[in-house]
Structure formats: structure tokens, C-alpha cells
Short mmCIF file of C-alpha atoms in Angstrom, two decimals:
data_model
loop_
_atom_site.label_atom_id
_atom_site.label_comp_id
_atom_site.label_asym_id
_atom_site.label_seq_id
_atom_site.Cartn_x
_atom_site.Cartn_y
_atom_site.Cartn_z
CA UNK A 91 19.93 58.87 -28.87
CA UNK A 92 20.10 56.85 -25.86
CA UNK A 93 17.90 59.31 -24.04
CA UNK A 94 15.15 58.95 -26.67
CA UNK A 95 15.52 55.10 -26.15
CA UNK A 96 15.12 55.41 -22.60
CA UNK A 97 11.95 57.20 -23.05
CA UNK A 98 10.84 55.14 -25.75
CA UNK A 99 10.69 52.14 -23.18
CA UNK A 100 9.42 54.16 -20.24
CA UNK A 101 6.33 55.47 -21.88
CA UNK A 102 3.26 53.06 -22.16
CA UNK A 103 2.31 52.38 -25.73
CA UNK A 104 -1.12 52.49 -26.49
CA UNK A 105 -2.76 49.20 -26.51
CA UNK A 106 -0.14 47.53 -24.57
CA UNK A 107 -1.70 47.17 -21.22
CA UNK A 108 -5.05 45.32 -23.09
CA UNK A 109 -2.51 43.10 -24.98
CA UNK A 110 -1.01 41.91 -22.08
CA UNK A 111 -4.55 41.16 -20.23
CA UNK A 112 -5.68 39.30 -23.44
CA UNK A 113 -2.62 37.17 -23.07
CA UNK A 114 -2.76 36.39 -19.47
CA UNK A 115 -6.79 36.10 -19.70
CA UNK A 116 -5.69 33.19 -22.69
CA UNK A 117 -2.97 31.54 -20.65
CA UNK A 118 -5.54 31.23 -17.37
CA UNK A 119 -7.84 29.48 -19.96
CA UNK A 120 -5.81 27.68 -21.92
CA UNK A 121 -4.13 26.29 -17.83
CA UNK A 122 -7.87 25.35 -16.92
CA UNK A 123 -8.69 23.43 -19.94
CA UNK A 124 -5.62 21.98 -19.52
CA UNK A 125 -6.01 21.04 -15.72
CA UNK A 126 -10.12 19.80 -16.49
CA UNK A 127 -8.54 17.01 -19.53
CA UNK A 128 -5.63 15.88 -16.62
CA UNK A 129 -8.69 15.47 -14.17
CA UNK A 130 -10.90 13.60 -16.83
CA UNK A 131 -7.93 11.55 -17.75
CA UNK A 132 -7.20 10.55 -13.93
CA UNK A 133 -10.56 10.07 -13.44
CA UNK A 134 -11.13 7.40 -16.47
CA UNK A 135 -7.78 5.80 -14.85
CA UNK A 136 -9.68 5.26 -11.54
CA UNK A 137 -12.35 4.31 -13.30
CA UNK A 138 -10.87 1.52 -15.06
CA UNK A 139 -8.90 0.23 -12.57
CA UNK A 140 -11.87 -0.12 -10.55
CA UNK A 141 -13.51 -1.84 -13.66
CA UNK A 142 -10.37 -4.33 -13.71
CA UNK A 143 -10.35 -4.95 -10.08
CA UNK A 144 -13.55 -5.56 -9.27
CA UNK A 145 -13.76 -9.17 -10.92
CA UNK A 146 -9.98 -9.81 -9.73
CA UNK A 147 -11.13 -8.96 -6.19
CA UNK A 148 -14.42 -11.29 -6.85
CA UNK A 149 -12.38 -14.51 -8.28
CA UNK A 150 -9.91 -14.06 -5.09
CA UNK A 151 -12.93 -14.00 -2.81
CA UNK A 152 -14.14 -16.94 -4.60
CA UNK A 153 -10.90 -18.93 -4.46
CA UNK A 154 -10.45 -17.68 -0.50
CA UNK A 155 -13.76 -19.13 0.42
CA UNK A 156 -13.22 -22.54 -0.54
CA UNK A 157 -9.75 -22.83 1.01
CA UNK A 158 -11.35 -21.42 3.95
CA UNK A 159 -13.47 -24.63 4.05
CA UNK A 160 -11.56 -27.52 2.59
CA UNK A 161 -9.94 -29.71 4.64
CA UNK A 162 -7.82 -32.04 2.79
CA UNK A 163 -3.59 -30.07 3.36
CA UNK A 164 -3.21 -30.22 0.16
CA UNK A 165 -5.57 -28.86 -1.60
CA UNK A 166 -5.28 -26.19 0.67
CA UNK A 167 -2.02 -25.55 0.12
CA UNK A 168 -2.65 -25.33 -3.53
CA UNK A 169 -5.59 -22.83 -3.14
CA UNK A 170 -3.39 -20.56 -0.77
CA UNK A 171 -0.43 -20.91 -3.52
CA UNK A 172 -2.76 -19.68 -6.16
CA UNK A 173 -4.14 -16.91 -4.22
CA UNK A 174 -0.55 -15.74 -3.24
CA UNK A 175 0.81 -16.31 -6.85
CA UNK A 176 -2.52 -13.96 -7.76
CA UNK A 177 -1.68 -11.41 -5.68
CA UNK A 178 2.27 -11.02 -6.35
CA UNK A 179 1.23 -11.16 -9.85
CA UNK A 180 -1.69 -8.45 -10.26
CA UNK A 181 -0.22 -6.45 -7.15
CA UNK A 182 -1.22 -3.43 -9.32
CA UNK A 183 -4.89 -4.17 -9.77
CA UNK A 184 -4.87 -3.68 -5.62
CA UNK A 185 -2.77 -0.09 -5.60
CA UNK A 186 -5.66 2.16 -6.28
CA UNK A 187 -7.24 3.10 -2.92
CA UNK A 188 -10.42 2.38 -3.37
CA UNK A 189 -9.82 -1.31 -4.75
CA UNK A 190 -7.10 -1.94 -1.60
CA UNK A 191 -9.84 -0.71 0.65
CA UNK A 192 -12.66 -3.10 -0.53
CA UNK A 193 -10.11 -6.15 -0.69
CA UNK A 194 -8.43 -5.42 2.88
CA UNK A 195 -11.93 -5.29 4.43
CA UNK A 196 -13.05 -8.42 2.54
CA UNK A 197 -10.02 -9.66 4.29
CA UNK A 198 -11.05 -8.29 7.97
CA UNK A 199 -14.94 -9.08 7.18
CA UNK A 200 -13.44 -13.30 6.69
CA UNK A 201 -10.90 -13.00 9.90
CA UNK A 202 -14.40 -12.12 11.61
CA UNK A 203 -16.37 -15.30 10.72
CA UNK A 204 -13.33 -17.47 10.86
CA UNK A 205 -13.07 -15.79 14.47
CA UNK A 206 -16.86 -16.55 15.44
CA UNK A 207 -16.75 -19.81 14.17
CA UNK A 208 -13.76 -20.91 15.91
CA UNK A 209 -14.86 -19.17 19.47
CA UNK A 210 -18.06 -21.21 18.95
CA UNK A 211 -16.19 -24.18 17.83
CA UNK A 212 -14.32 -23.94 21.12
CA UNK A 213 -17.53 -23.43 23.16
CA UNK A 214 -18.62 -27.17 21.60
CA UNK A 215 -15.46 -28.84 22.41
CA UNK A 216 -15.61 -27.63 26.61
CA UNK A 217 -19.01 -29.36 26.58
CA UNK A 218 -18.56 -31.82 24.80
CA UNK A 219 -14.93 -32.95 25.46
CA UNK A 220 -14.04 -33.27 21.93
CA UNK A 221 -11.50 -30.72 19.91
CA UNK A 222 -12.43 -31.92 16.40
CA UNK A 223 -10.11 -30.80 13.39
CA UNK A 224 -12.26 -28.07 12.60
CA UNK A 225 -10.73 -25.71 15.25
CA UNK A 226 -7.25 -26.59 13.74
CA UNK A 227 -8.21 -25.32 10.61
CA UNK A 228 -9.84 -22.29 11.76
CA UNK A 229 -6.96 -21.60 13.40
CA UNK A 230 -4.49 -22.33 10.39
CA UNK A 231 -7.28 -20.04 8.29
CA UNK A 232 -6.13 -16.96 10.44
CA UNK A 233 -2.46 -17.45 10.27
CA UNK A 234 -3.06 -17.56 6.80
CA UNK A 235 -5.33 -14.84 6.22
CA UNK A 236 -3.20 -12.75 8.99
CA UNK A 237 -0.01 -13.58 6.49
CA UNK A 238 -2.13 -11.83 3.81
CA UNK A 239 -3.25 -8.33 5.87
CA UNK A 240 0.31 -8.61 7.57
CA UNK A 241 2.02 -8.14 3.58
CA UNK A 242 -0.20 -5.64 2.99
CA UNK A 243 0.75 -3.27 5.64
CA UNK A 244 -2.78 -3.91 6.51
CA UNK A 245 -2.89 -5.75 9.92
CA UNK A 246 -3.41 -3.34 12.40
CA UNK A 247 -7.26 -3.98 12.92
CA UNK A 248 -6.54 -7.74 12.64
CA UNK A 249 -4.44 -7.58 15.72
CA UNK A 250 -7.44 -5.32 17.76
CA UNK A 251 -9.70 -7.76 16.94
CA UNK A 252 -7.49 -10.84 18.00
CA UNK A 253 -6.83 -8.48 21.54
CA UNK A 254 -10.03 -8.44 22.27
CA UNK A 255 -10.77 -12.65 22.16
CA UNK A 256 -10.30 -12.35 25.86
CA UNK A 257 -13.31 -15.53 26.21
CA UNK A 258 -11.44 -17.74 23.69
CA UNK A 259 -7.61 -17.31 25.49
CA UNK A 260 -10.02 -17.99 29.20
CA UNK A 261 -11.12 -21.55 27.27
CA UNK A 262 -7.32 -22.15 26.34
CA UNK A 263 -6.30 -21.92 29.74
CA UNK A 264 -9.06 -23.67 31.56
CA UNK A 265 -9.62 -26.61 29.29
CA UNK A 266 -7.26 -27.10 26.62
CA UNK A 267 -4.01 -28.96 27.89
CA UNK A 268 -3.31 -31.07 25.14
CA UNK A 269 -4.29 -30.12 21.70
CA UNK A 270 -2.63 -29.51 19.17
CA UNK A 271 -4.90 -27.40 18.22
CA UNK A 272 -4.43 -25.00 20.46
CA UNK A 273 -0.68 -24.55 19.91
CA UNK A 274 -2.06 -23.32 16.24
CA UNK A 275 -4.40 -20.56 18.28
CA UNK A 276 -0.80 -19.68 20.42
CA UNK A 277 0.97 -19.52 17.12
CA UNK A 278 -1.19 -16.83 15.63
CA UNK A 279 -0.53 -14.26 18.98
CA UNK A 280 3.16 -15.28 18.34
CA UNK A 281 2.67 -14.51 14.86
CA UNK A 282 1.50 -11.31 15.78
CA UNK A 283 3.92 -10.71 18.65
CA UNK A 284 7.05 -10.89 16.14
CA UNK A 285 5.18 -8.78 13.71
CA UNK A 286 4.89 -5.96 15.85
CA UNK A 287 7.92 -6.37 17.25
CA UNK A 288 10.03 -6.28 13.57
CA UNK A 289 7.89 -3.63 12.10
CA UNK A 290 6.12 -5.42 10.02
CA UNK A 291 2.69 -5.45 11.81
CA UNK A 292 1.36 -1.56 13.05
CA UNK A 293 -0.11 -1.71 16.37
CA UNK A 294 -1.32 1.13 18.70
CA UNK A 295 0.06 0.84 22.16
CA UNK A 296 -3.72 0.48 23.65
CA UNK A 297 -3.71 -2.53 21.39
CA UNK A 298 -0.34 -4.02 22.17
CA UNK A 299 -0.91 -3.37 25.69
CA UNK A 300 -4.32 -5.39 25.85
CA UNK A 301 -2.86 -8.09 23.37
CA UNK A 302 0.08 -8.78 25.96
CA UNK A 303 -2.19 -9.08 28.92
CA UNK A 304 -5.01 -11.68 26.63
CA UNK A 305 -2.86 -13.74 25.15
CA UNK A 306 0.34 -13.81 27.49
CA UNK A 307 -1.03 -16.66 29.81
CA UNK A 308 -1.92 -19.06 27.00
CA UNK A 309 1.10 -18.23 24.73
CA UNK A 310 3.74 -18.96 27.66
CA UNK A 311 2.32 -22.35 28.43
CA UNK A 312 2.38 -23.34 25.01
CA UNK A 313 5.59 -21.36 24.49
CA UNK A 314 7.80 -24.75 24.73
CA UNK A 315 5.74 -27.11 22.59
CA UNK A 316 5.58 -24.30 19.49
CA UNK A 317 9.53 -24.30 19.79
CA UNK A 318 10.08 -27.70 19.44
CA UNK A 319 7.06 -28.08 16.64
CA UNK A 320 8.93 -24.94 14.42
CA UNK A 321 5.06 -22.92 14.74
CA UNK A 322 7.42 -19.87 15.83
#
């Protein structure tokens, strides 16, 4: 008896072989379909994220431009609460790549023109002999915007950028001695400085390297004065 059953499951039954084929063959299809409605499903989840985001990232840009240019402390304070407030809040709007890729160069595209506009600024104020307000709040509009890359792991081309202002930190040294304004310019390599230094800010050593030797001069005469006024 147990020699027939031996034989009985050694032999191969008849039809067996295409059985097992049609099963596999089924499985393999049944795995595709499968993996094309996870796809379609992932893909209608990027898709409506980047529905959602896109008007969240246009009322922030809205809201960012006119703190940007208002003057009066505190409505600027109360823009830059709301945008913060915005962005703790709807922090998962901003998690799909493409929608934290859009934002953060919105971000970068603003620390440009705020960048231009204060060189420029500064250019005005050695001929003319006058640092107007202006400059302060350029200045205070990149610490600010800086704060928002710098929580967003997202500040590593912010701080290339700010390396390579080699013309504005040569008007700091030659004609700005007692402005308060330019502490506010200091603050933001400072700001940098200690970012990089606790992790918080990514920085390539090229970069670091080309920050130190740009911004050094300026930041260690003004080194004092931001102590005592709490910038650092």
C-alpha cells in the first residue's frame, strides 16, 4: 500500500502541469490589475494634492508679498504670524514633492528680489549718504524668509546665494559705520552661521568656505553691537 501511494504522487497526472500554468498565468494577471488600480489610486492622490495646494501655495504668495512691502512692525508681524500659523497648520498640503518644490523655489525666487533690491538700495545710500528704512526692512524680509527655507530643511541654496553678495559685504565695510541697518544685514550671516553650525541649515563646504571669507569682515565689526541688541 504505501508503495502504490508513493507512486501515486510521483507520477504526473494528466492535466496537472496545464492546471498549474492556468493558475499561475491567473495570479500574474490578477497581481497586474492589482498593481495598475494601486498606481491609478496614487496617481489621483498626487493629483489632488496638487489640486489642493496649488491655491494654498497662491494665497501664501499673496499674503508673503504684501508683508514683503509693508512697513508699519505691526502689521508685519501679523502677516508673518498668519503665514507661519498657515504653514504649521496645512504642513501636509506642502509634503508632496512636487508642491514643496514649487513653494521652496517661490521662496528662493523672493530671497532673489529682496536681495537685488537691497544691493541696489545700498548702492543709493553710498551716493547719496542716506540709509533710508527701506534697507532695514529688506534686510528683516530675509531673516524672515531665511526662518521659513531654514524650517523647511530647505536653506542650502539660500546660504550660496547670500555667499556670493561679495559687493554688498565690500559696501558694509567701506561705508556703513553706523546703521542700524546694517547690524540687521550682519544678523542674517549670523543667522546662517549658527544654522550651519547646529545642523539645522545644510551647507556644502565650497559654500561655507566662501560664506566665512564674505561675510567674516563685516560680521566681526558688528559682532559687539548685535550682542548687546539680542540680533544673535
Amino acid at each position: 500500500m504505501h508503495s502504490c501511494l508513493e507512486y501515486l504522487g510521483a507520477i504526473q497526472w494528466v492535466g496537472e502541469e496545464e492546471k498549474v500554468n492556468e493558475v499561475e498565468e491567473e495570479n500574474e494577471k490578477i497581481n497586474k490589475e492589482e498593481k495598475k488600480k494601486i498606481n491609478k489610486e496614487e496617481g489621483e492622490k498626487v493629483d489632488e494634492a496638487s489640486d489642493i495646494s496649488g491655491p494654498f501655495i497662491d494665497t501664501l504668495a499673496r499674503i508673503i508679498k504684501v508683508v514683503l512691502k509693508t512697513d508699519a512692525k505691526r502689521g508685519r508681524n501679523e502677516g508673518k504670524c498668519t503665514v507661519l500659523k498657515l504653514l504649521f497648520e496645512n504642513n501636509g498640503l506642502l509634503k508632496n514633492v512636487n508642491s514643496a518644490e514649487t513653494f521652496n523655489k517661490y521662496i528662493l525666487s523672493t530671497c532673489q528680489s529682496c536681495l537685488n533690491s537691497l544691493l541696489n538700495l545700498a548702492k543709493e545710500a553710498v551716493k547719496s549718504g542716506y540709509v533710508g528704512s527701506d534697507i532695514a526692512r529688506e534686510a528683516d524680509n530675509l531673516l524672515w524668509l531665511l526662518d521659513i527655507l531654514a524650517d523647511r530643511k530647505s536653506a542650502e541654496e539660500f546660504a550660496l546665494m547670500w555667499a556670493n553678495q561679495q559687493e554688498l559685504a565690500n559696501l558694509l565695510m567701506k561705508y556703513w559705520h553706523h546703521a542700524s541697518s546694517r547690524h540687521l544685514i550682519s544678523c542674517i550671516t549670523a543667522r546662517l552661521l549658527v544654522g550651519i553650525g547646529n545642523g539645522r541649515i545644510s551647507a556644502a563646504e565650497e559654500t561655507r568656505q566662501v560664506l566665512w571669507l564674505t561675510w567674516f569682515p563685516p560680521l566681526s565689526n558688528d559682532y559687539s553691537c548685535l550682542k548687546k541688541t539680542r540680533l544673535i
